[in-house]
Short mmCIF file of C-alpha atoms and ligand atoms in Angstrom, two decimals:
data_model
loop_
_atom_site.label_atom_id
_atom_site.label_comp_id
_atom_site.label_asym_id
_atom_site.label_seq_id
_atom_site.Cartn_x
_atom_site.Cartn_y
_atom_site.Cartn_z
CA UNK A 225 -52.24 13.37 -14.68
CA UNK A 226 -54.46 12.03 -11.91
CA UNK A 227 -54.72 14.26 -8.89
CA UNK A 228 -56.70 13.58 -5.70
CA UNK A 229 -60.25 14.89 -5.44
CA UNK A 230 -59.44 17.19 -2.53
CA UNK A 231 -56.51 18.73 -4.32
CA UNK A 232 -58.74 19.44 -7.28
CA UNK A 233 -61.25 20.99 -4.95
CA UNK A 234 -58.63 23.32 -3.49
CA UNK A 235 -57.50 24.44 -6.95
CA UNK A 236 -61.09 25.02 -7.97
CA UNK A 237 -61.95 27.07 -4.89
CA UNK A 238 -58.93 29.28 -5.37
CA UNK A 239 -59.83 29.74 -9.04
CA UNK A 240 -63.43 30.59 -8.22
CA UNK A 241 -62.19 33.30 -5.87
CA UNK A 242 -60.26 34.76 -8.81
CA UNK A 243 -56.76 33.42 -8.10
CA UNK A 244 -54.35 31.24 -10.02
CA UNK A 245 -53.45 27.94 -8.40
CA UNK A 246 -51.32 24.95 -9.40
CA UNK A 247 -49.89 21.85 -7.86
CA UNK A 248 -46.16 22.28 -7.84
CA UNK A 249 -42.73 20.78 -7.18
CA UNK A 250 -42.20 17.23 -5.97
CA UNK A 251 -45.74 16.04 -6.65
CA UNK A 252 -45.64 17.12 -10.30
CA UNK A 253 -42.23 15.49 -10.72
CA UNK A 254 -43.39 12.27 -9.07
CA UNK A 255 -46.62 12.10 -11.11
CA UNK A 256 -44.67 12.45 -14.33
CA UNK A 257 -42.38 9.66 -13.17
CA UNK A 258 -45.36 7.58 -12.09
CA UNK A 259 -44.16 7.54 -8.54
CA UNK A 260 -46.46 8.16 -5.58
CA UNK A 261 -46.03 11.74 -4.34
CA UNK A 262 -45.19 12.24 -0.64
CA UNK A 263 -47.47 15.23 -0.44
CA UNK A 264 -49.40 17.61 -2.67
CA UNK A 265 -48.08 21.16 -2.54
CA UNK A 266 -50.07 23.98 -4.04
CA UNK A 267 -48.78 27.30 -5.25
CA UNK A 268 -51.12 30.26 -5.76
CA UNK A 269 -51.31 33.94 -6.57
CA UNK A 270 -53.50 34.45 -3.47
CA UNK A 271 -51.79 35.86 -0.38
CA UNK A 272 -51.88 33.84 2.85
CA UNK A 273 -54.60 36.14 4.21
CA UNK A 274 -56.69 35.54 1.10
CA UNK A 275 -56.16 31.78 1.34
CA UNK A 276 -57.31 31.84 4.95
CA UNK A 277 -60.53 33.60 3.96
CA UNK A 278 -61.37 30.96 1.37
CA UNK A 279 -60.98 27.81 3.50
CA UNK A 280 -62.65 26.97 6.80
CA UNK A 281 -59.95 24.95 8.45
CA UNK A 282 -56.44 26.33 8.11
CA UNK A 283 -53.39 26.90 10.24
CA UNK A 284 -50.31 29.00 9.75
CA UNK A 285 -47.30 26.92 8.76
CA UNK A 286 -44.84 29.55 7.71
CA UNK A 287 -46.70 32.78 7.22
CA UNK A 288 -43.42 34.60 6.72
CA UNK A 289 -42.74 32.30 3.78
CA UNK A 290 -46.28 32.54 2.58
CA UNK A 291 -47.40 29.04 3.59
CA UNK A 292 -50.81 28.20 4.99
CA UNK A 293 -51.92 24.63 5.61
CA UNK A 294 -55.47 23.75 4.64
CA UNK A 295 -57.22 20.77 6.20
CA UNK A 296 -59.73 18.93 4.03
CA UNK A 297 -61.22 15.67 5.28
CA UNK A 298 -58.40 15.32 7.79
CA UNK A 299 -55.75 15.63 5.09
CA UNK A 300 -53.28 18.51 5.23
CA UNK A 301 -52.29 20.51 2.16
CA UNK A 302 -49.68 23.25 2.09
CA UNK A 303 -50.64 26.26 0.06
CA UNK A 304 -47.84 28.71 -0.64
CA UNK A 305 -48.12 32.11 -2.24
CA UNK A 306 -46.02 32.73 -5.38
CA UNK A 307 -42.83 34.24 -4.08
CA UNK A 308 -39.31 35.28 -4.90
CA UNK A 309 -36.45 35.02 -2.48
CA UNK A 310 -34.03 37.89 -2.20
CA UNK A 311 -30.42 37.86 -1.01
CA UNK A 312 -29.58 34.94 1.20
CA UNK A 313 -27.63 36.24 4.16
CA UNK A 314 -26.44 32.90 5.53
CA UNK A 315 -26.62 30.37 2.69
CA UNK A 316 -29.84 29.12 4.11
CA UNK A 317 -32.42 31.76 4.99
CA UNK A 318 -33.60 34.33 2.49
CA UNK A 319 -33.31 37.79 4.03
CA UNK A 320 -36.62 38.82 2.60
CA UNK A 321 -39.52 37.03 0.99
CA UNK A 322 -41.36 38.93 -1.67
CA UNK A 323 -44.71 37.77 -2.98
CA UNK A 324 -45.22 37.96 -6.70
CA UNK A 325 -48.08 37.54 -9.14
CA UNK A 326 -45.92 35.56 -11.56
CA UNK A 327 -45.88 31.79 -11.52
CA UNK A 328 -42.69 31.78 -13.55
CA UNK A 329 -40.89 33.81 -10.91
CA UNK A 330 -42.05 31.38 -8.25
CA UNK A 331 -40.79 28.42 -10.26
CA UNK A 332 -37.49 30.15 -10.85
CA UNK A 333 -36.64 30.22 -7.13
CA UNK A 334 -36.94 26.43 -6.91
CA UNK A 335 -33.86 24.25 -6.71
CA UNK A 336 -33.83 21.88 -9.69
CA UNK A 337 -35.53 21.95 -13.06
CA UNK A 338 -37.37 18.70 -12.33
CA UNK A 339 -38.74 20.33 -9.15
CA UNK A 340 -39.70 23.54 -10.89
CA UNK A 341 -42.84 22.48 -12.72
CA UNK A 342 -46.46 23.28 -11.95
CA UNK A 343 -49.66 21.68 -13.17
CA UNK A 344 -53.32 22.63 -13.45
CA UNK A 345 -55.91 20.24 -14.94
CA UNK A 346 -57.17 22.91 -17.33
CA UNK A 347 -53.85 24.56 -18.19
CA UNK A 348 -51.59 21.53 -18.25
CA UNK A 349 -47.97 21.46 -17.26
CA UNK A 350 -46.14 24.72 -16.73
CA UNK A 351 -42.52 24.02 -17.47
CA UNK A 352 -40.27 27.03 -18.09
CA UNK A 353 -36.94 25.35 -17.38
CA UNK A 354 -36.98 22.10 -19.38
CA UNK A 355 -38.05 20.00 -16.41
CA UNK A 356 -39.80 17.41 -18.57
CA UNK A 357 -36.83 17.08 -20.86
CA UNK A 358 -34.50 16.61 -17.91
CA UNK A 359 -36.81 13.99 -16.45
CA UNK A 360 -36.50 12.07 -19.71
CA UNK A 361 -32.74 12.50 -19.68
CA UNK A 362 -32.69 11.49 -16.04
CA UNK A 363 -30.69 14.43 -14.87
CA UNK A 364 -30.65 16.77 -11.92
CA UNK A 365 -29.89 20.27 -13.06
CA UNK A 366 -30.04 23.47 -11.06
CA UNK A 367 -32.47 26.17 -12.16
CA UNK A 368 -30.31 29.00 -13.50
CA UNK A 369 -26.72 29.29 -12.34
CA UNK A 370 -26.05 26.32 -10.05
CA UNK A 371 -23.12 27.94 -8.32
CA UNK A 372 -25.25 30.87 -7.27
CA UNK A 373 -28.09 28.61 -6.29
CA UNK A 374 -25.82 26.62 -3.97
CA UNK A 375 -24.47 29.84 -2.52
CA UNK A 376 -28.01 30.95 -1.76
CA UNK A 377 -28.85 27.71 -0.01
CA UNK A 378 -26.15 25.12 0.55
CA UNK A 379 -28.66 22.44 1.53
CA UNK A 380 -29.45 22.14 -2.17
CA UNK A 381 -26.14 20.32 -2.66
CA UNK A 382 -27.26 17.50 -0.42
CA UNK A 383 -30.71 17.58 -1.97
CA UNK A 384 -29.13 17.10 -5.41
CA UNK A 385 -27.32 14.00 -4.19
CA UNK A 386 -30.41 12.74 -2.42
CA UNK A 387 -32.66 13.10 -5.49
CA UNK A 388 -29.97 11.41 -7.53
CA UNK A 389 -30.07 8.42 -5.16
CA UNK A 390 -33.87 8.39 -4.94
CA UNK A 391 -34.54 8.66 -8.65
CA UNK A 392 -31.42 7.05 -10.07
CA UNK A 393 -30.60 10.24 -11.97
CA UNK A 394 -27.20 11.75 -12.72
CA UNK A 395 -26.29 15.22 -11.64
CA UNK A 396 -25.72 17.37 -14.71
CA UNK A 397 -21.97 18.20 -15.08
CA UNK A 398 -22.17 21.97 -14.46
CA UNK A 399 -24.37 21.42 -11.42
CA UNK A 400 -21.95 18.78 -10.14
CA UNK A 401 -18.94 21.02 -10.70
CA UNK A 402 -20.69 23.80 -8.82
CA UNK A 403 -21.34 21.39 -5.97
CA UNK A 404 -17.68 20.44 -5.84
CA UNK A 405 -16.69 24.07 -5.83
CA UNK A 406 -19.13 25.20 -3.17
CA UNK A 407 -18.94 22.13 -0.93
CA UNK A 408 -17.49 24.00 2.04
CA UNK A 409 -20.73 25.96 2.39
CA UNK A 410 -22.45 22.83 3.69
CA UNK A 411 -20.94 23.68 7.06
CA UNK A 412 -23.42 26.53 7.35
CA UNK A 413 -26.32 24.12 7.28
CA UNK A 414 -27.79 22.88 10.53
CA UNK A 415 -26.95 19.36 11.63
CA UNK A 416 -30.65 18.45 11.70
CA UNK A 417 -31.10 19.26 8.03
CA UNK A 418 -27.96 17.36 7.06
CA UNK A 419 -29.13 14.40 9.10
CA UNK A 420 -32.53 14.46 7.41
CA UNK A 421 -31.01 14.36 3.93
CA UNK A 422 -28.55 11.59 4.81
CA UNK A 423 -31.40 9.60 6.28
CA UNK A 424 -33.35 9.88 3.02
CA UNK A 425 -30.24 8.97 1.05
CA UNK A 426 -29.71 5.76 3.00
CA UNK A 427 -33.33 4.78 2.37
CA UNK A 428 -33.07 5.53 -1.34
CA UNK A 429 -33.53 3.01 -4.09
CA UNK A 430 -30.46 3.78 -6.19
CA UNK A 431 -27.79 3.44 -3.54
CA UNK A 432 -24.96 3.29 -6.05
CA UNK A 433 -25.43 7.03 -6.55
CA UNK A 434 -24.45 7.74 -2.94
CA UNK A 435 -20.80 7.37 -3.94
CA UNK A 436 -20.93 10.95 -5.19
CA UNK A 437 -21.35 12.05 -1.60
CA UNK A 438 -17.67 11.27 -1.07
CA UNK A 439 -16.42 11.45 -4.63
CA UNK A 440 -17.54 15.08 -4.78
CA UNK A 441 -15.77 15.79 -1.48
CA UNK A 442 -18.99 17.00 0.14
CA UNK A 443 -18.79 14.33 2.83
CA UNK A 444 -15.37 15.63 3.85
CA UNK A 445 -17.02 18.85 4.96
CA UNK A 446 -19.56 16.93 7.03
CA UNK A 447 -17.24 14.34 8.57
CA UNK A 448 -13.59 14.10 7.48
CA UNK A 449 -13.28 10.80 9.30
CA UNK A 450 -16.22 9.12 7.59
CA UNK A 451 -15.01 10.59 4.30
CA UNK A 452 -11.65 8.81 4.72
CA UNK A 453 -13.36 5.52 5.50
CA UNK A 454 -15.60 5.83 2.47
CA UNK A 455 -12.68 6.46 0.15
CA UNK A 456 -11.25 3.09 1.18
CA UNK A 457 -14.41 1.05 1.80
CA UNK A 458 -17.22 2.88 0.02
CA UNK A 459 -17.73 0.36 -2.78
CA UNK A 460 -17.96 -2.56 -0.39
CA UNK A 461 -20.32 -0.66 1.91
CA UNK A 462 -22.66 0.27 -0.92
CA UNK A 463 -22.76 -3.34 -2.02
CA UNK A 464 -23.71 -4.41 1.48
CA UNK A 465 -26.33 -1.68 1.79
CA UNK A 466 -27.97 -2.97 -1.36
CA UNK A 467 -28.28 -6.43 0.12
CA UNK A 468 -30.03 -5.50 3.34
CA UNK A 469 -33.58 -4.59 4.18
CA UNK A 470 -34.76 -1.02 4.65
CA UNK A 471 -34.33 -1.15 8.44
CA UNK A 472 -32.73 2.23 9.07
CA UNK A 473 -30.70 1.10 12.07
CA UNK A 474 -29.13 -1.71 10.04
CA UNK A 475 -28.36 0.70 7.22
CA UNK A 476 -26.69 3.22 9.52
CA UNK A 477 -24.56 0.53 11.13
CA UNK A 478 -23.39 -0.71 7.75
CA UNK A 479 -22.71 2.85 6.68
CA UNK A 480 -20.65 3.58 9.79
CA UNK A 481 -19.08 0.14 10.26
CA UNK A 482 -15.49 1.30 9.82
CA UNK A 483 -15.80 3.85 12.60
CA UNK A 484 -15.18 2.72 16.17
CA UNK A 485 -18.25 2.71 18.39
CA UNK A 486 -16.96 5.86 20.03
CA UNK A 487 -16.36 7.67 16.75
CA UNK A 488 -19.78 6.59 15.53
CA UNK A 489 -21.42 7.86 18.68
CA UNK A 490 -19.78 11.26 18.34
CA UNK A 491 -20.87 11.58 14.72
CA UNK A 492 -24.46 10.61 15.54
CA UNK A 493 -24.53 13.12 18.37
CA UNK A 494 -23.11 15.80 16.10
CA UNK A 495 -25.87 15.01 13.60
CA UNK A 496 -28.45 15.36 16.39
CA UNK A 497 -29.75 11.81 16.28
CA UNK A 498 -32.29 10.92 18.94
CA UNK A 499 -30.96 8.96 21.92
CA UNK A 500 -32.88 5.82 21.08
CA UNK A 501 -31.30 5.52 17.63
CA UNK A 502 -27.84 6.40 18.96
CA UNK A 503 -28.09 3.65 21.54
CA UNK A 504 -29.19 1.04 19.01
CA UNK A 505 -26.57 1.95 16.39
CA UNK A 506 -23.68 2.27 18.83
CA UNK A 507 -24.52 -1.04 20.49
CA UNK A 508 -24.29 -2.79 17.13
CA UNK A 509 -21.04 -1.04 16.25
CA UNK A 510 -19.65 -2.35 19.53
CA UNK A 511 -20.73 -5.91 18.81
CA UNK A 512 -19.94 -6.07 15.09
CA UNK A 513 -16.93 -8.32 15.53
CA UNK A 514 -18.45 -10.60 18.18
CA UNK A 515 -18.01 -14.29 17.49
CA UNK A 516 -21.11 -15.89 18.92
CA UNK A 517 -20.93 -19.68 19.28
CA UNK A 518 -23.64 -21.52 17.43
CA UNK A 519 -25.43 -22.82 20.52
CA UNK A 520 -28.90 -22.00 21.65
CA UNK A 521 -27.61 -21.18 25.12
CA UNK A 522 -25.16 -18.59 23.83
CA UNK A 523 -27.77 -17.10 21.53
CA UNK A 524 -30.33 -16.82 24.35
CA UNK A 525 -27.72 -15.17 26.55
CA UNK A 526 -26.80 -12.71 23.84
CA UNK A 527 -30.45 -11.98 23.03
CA UNK A 528 -30.96 -11.15 26.69
CA UNK A 529 -27.95 -8.85 26.69
CA UNK A 530 -28.78 -7.03 23.43
CA UNK A 531 -32.54 -7.67 22.93
CA UNK A 532 -33.64 -10.17 20.28
CA UNK A 533 -34.34 -7.41 17.76
CA UNK A 534 -30.79 -6.09 18.04
CA UNK A 535 -29.27 -9.56 17.90
CA UNK A 536 -31.24 -10.29 14.77
CA UNK A 537 -29.87 -7.10 13.23
CA UNK A 538 -26.35 -8.11 14.25
CA UNK A 539 -26.64 -11.50 12.54
CA UNK A 540 -28.03 -9.78 9.50
CA UNK A 541 -25.12 -7.33 9.33
CA UNK A 542 -22.51 -9.99 10.04
CA UNK A 543 -24.23 -12.03 7.34
CA UNK A 544 -22.75 -9.64 4.79
CA UNK A 545 -19.28 -11.01 5.47
CA UNK A 546 -19.97 -14.61 6.51
CA UNK A 547 -22.82 -17.09 6.45
CA UNK A 548 -25.05 -16.43 9.45
CA UNK A 549 -28.21 -18.16 8.22
CA UNK A 550 -27.88 -20.82 10.93
CA UNK A 551 -27.67 -18.19 13.64
CA UNK A 552 -30.73 -16.44 12.30
CA UNK A 553 -32.56 -19.77 12.15
CA UNK A 554 -31.66 -20.62 15.76
CA UNK A 555 -32.81 -17.22 16.97
CA UNK A 556 -36.07 -17.60 15.07
CA UNK A 557 -36.70 -20.95 16.71
CA UNK A 558 -35.96 -19.52 20.14
CA UNK A 559 -38.41 -16.70 19.58
CA UNK A 560 -41.06 -19.00 18.14
CA UNK A 561 -40.88 -21.24 21.19
CA UNK A 562 -41.00 -18.14 23.39
CA UNK A 563 -38.05 -19.36 25.43
CA UNK A 564 -37.47 -17.22 28.48
CA UNK A 565 -34.80 -14.67 27.62
CA UNK A 566 -35.05 -11.98 30.28
CA UNK A 567 -36.05 -11.50 33.90
CA UNK A 568 -39.40 -10.26 32.64
CA UNK A 569 -40.49 -13.76 31.65
CA UNK A 570 -38.59 -15.66 34.33
CA UNK A 571 -41.10 -17.80 36.27
CA UNK A 572 -39.74 -16.48 39.56
CA UNK A 573 -39.86 -12.83 40.60
CA UNK A 574 -38.05 -10.89 43.29
CA UNK A 575 -41.11 -11.13 45.48
CA UNK A 576 -41.04 -14.94 45.39
CA UNK A 577 -37.41 -14.91 46.49
CA UNK A 578 -38.16 -12.51 49.36
CA UNK A 579 -40.69 -14.98 50.66
CA UNK A 580 -38.01 -17.61 51.03
CA UNK A 581 -35.71 -15.13 52.76
CA UNK A 582 -33.52 -13.94 49.91
CA UNK A 583 -32.92 -10.18 50.00
CA UNK A 584 -30.63 -7.34 48.99
CA UNK A 585 -27.49 -8.02 47.02
CA UNK A 586 -28.07 -11.74 47.20
CA UNK A 587 -31.35 -11.35 45.36
CA UNK A 588 -29.68 -9.97 42.23
CA UNK A 589 -27.14 -12.76 42.24
CA UNK A 590 -29.78 -15.45 42.62
CA UNK A 591 -31.90 -13.98 39.83
CA UNK A 592 -28.92 -13.94 37.45
CA UNK A 593 -28.09 -17.48 38.44
CA UNK A 594 -31.64 -18.63 37.72
CA UNK A 595 -31.81 -16.75 34.43
CA UNK A 596 -28.56 -18.34 33.32
CA UNK A 597 -29.95 -21.72 34.28
CA UNK A 598 -33.04 -21.09 32.17
CA UNK A 599 -30.87 -19.87 29.28
CA UNK A 600 -29.16 -23.26 29.42
CA UNK A 601 -32.36 -25.25 29.88
CA UNK A 602 -35.49 -23.31 28.99
CA UNK A 603 -37.74 -26.15 30.15
CA UNK A 604 -36.66 -25.33 33.72
CA UNK A 605 -38.55 -22.05 33.66
CA UNK A 606 -41.10 -23.28 36.21
CA UNK A 607 -41.68 -21.68 39.57
CA UNK A 608 -41.22 -24.83 41.65
CA UNK A 609 -38.03 -25.87 39.93
CA UNK A 610 -36.53 -22.40 40.17
CA UNK A 611 -37.45 -21.91 43.83
CA UNK A 612 -35.91 -25.27 44.66
CA UNK A 613 -32.74 -24.27 42.80
CA UNK A 614 -32.69 -20.94 44.62
CA UNK A 615 -33.00 -22.63 48.00
CA UNK A 616 -30.20 -24.99 47.17
CA UNK A 617 -27.96 -22.13 46.19
P1 ATP B 914 -39.91 15.01 -1.41
O1 ATP B 914 -40.27 13.85 -2.26
O2 ATP B 914 -38.75 14.71 -0.52
O3 ATP B 914 -41.04 15.64 -0.68
P2 ATP B 914 -39.90 17.47 -2.85
O4 ATP B 914 -39.30 17.84 -4.17
O5 ATP B 914 -41.36 17.53 -2.74
O6 ATP B 914 -39.32 16.07 -2.47
P3 ATP B 914 -39.84 19.26 -0.63
O7 ATP B 914 -38.75 19.48 0.35
O8 ATP B 914 -41.13 18.66 -0.19
O9 ATP B 914 -39.20 18.41 -1.81
O10 ATP B 914 -40.12 20.67 -1.32
C1 ATP B 914 -41.17 20.90 -2.23
C2 ATP B 914 -40.68 21.79 -3.37
O11 ATP B 914 -40.18 23.02 -2.86
C3 ATP B 914 -39.52 21.21 -4.17
O12 ATP B 914 -39.97 20.34 -5.16
C4 ATP B 914 -38.87 22.45 -4.71
O13 ATP B 914 -39.60 22.95 -5.82
C5 ATP B 914 -39.04 23.43 -3.58
N1 ATP B 914 -37.89 23.42 -2.65
C6 ATP B 914 -37.76 22.69 -1.51
N2 ATP B 914 -36.61 22.93 -0.90
C7 ATP B 914 -35.97 23.82 -1.66
C8 ATP B 914 -34.71 24.48 -1.55
N3 ATP B 914 -33.88 24.23 -0.55
N4 ATP B 914 -34.39 25.37 -2.51
C9 ATP B 914 -35.23 25.63 -3.54
N5 ATP B 914 -36.40 25.05 -3.70
C10 ATP B 914 -36.79 24.15 -2.78
MG1 MG B 915 -42.52 17.17 -0.97
#
């Protein structure tokens, strides 16, 4: 296994100070799968205080959970003390975190067997729960009793589905049954966390696995409305998702396409989406059924109304149900030529109109008139021509 120089350095320093240290979790899993790890997490027998003494640059990430972040050459590495979690009081937060000197105990608290492995260059892979075997079998299996593990932390149910979609793995039957049984507990999880997992799912490589989100009934507990839509249209939606690029706005619109714009907006708000994304997604849901004539004028007008980026997305999404290649081609040409689309690039500004005595309400009307003229005939976007037209009007 090849691990970055800095990570090796961190392990070595901890070892030299007399502590055990391993890389752990997602990075070990991803290395074994020959995927690029998102980040390199380290687990150690040293307490956070001890870790802080060993490294110059650190900051507290979650001291209560035993996590200190170490900065080495501008890179950040999370170092977490071996710990056990006791009694979850709300299906999400352990009531007490207890540090331990046993790596095995630390691995045991982790969610899935494939995420519960540690590695040290000199000691090799530490795998107490058949993680390597399950990687080979391509299965997601809870560590220990899955039902209890989901009761401890209900987010794990969504994580199981997300890993399944990212890795193309199946969820092991007992783990899946436990998920179906405990699905109601997902309601205890914060909307932000649910959003984060769904976001990762929609960006995943093995989209066909997302069907278990509704087939298991879990989606019903998140949004009964979307659940209903997926039961009827899920297969078609997944097919469409597979065809489109990784643009997250496009993916969300396809995912939510059978909701009305209003229903979609409510769901996105409930899931605590940022306003910018809500605006973009809802706008596209509103326009999904628009029939835009295949004329440059109409396309310029629409690009002005929606922004070219959004219009391009719309053509792309509509392209799943009909041939929109010509529309996309026209829009490309318009953008290449840098045709004037908005007031920003109109050759005449408000100030110019003031100088010829146009003010107030009239000004807005004249500007729209001129912009429409330029949408019809882009070559007319010249100051003289537009001022003359304004005067005439
Ligand atoms: P990703 O590729 O998304 O980073 P990851 O497996 O690294 O996947 P993280 O959320 O970064 O996931 O968590 C790192 C490790 O911490 C996991 O591999 C797992 O061992 C453990 N872990 C994370 N979240 C949970 C959880 N909710 N319950 C139990 N263990 C968890
Ligand atoms: Mg990770």
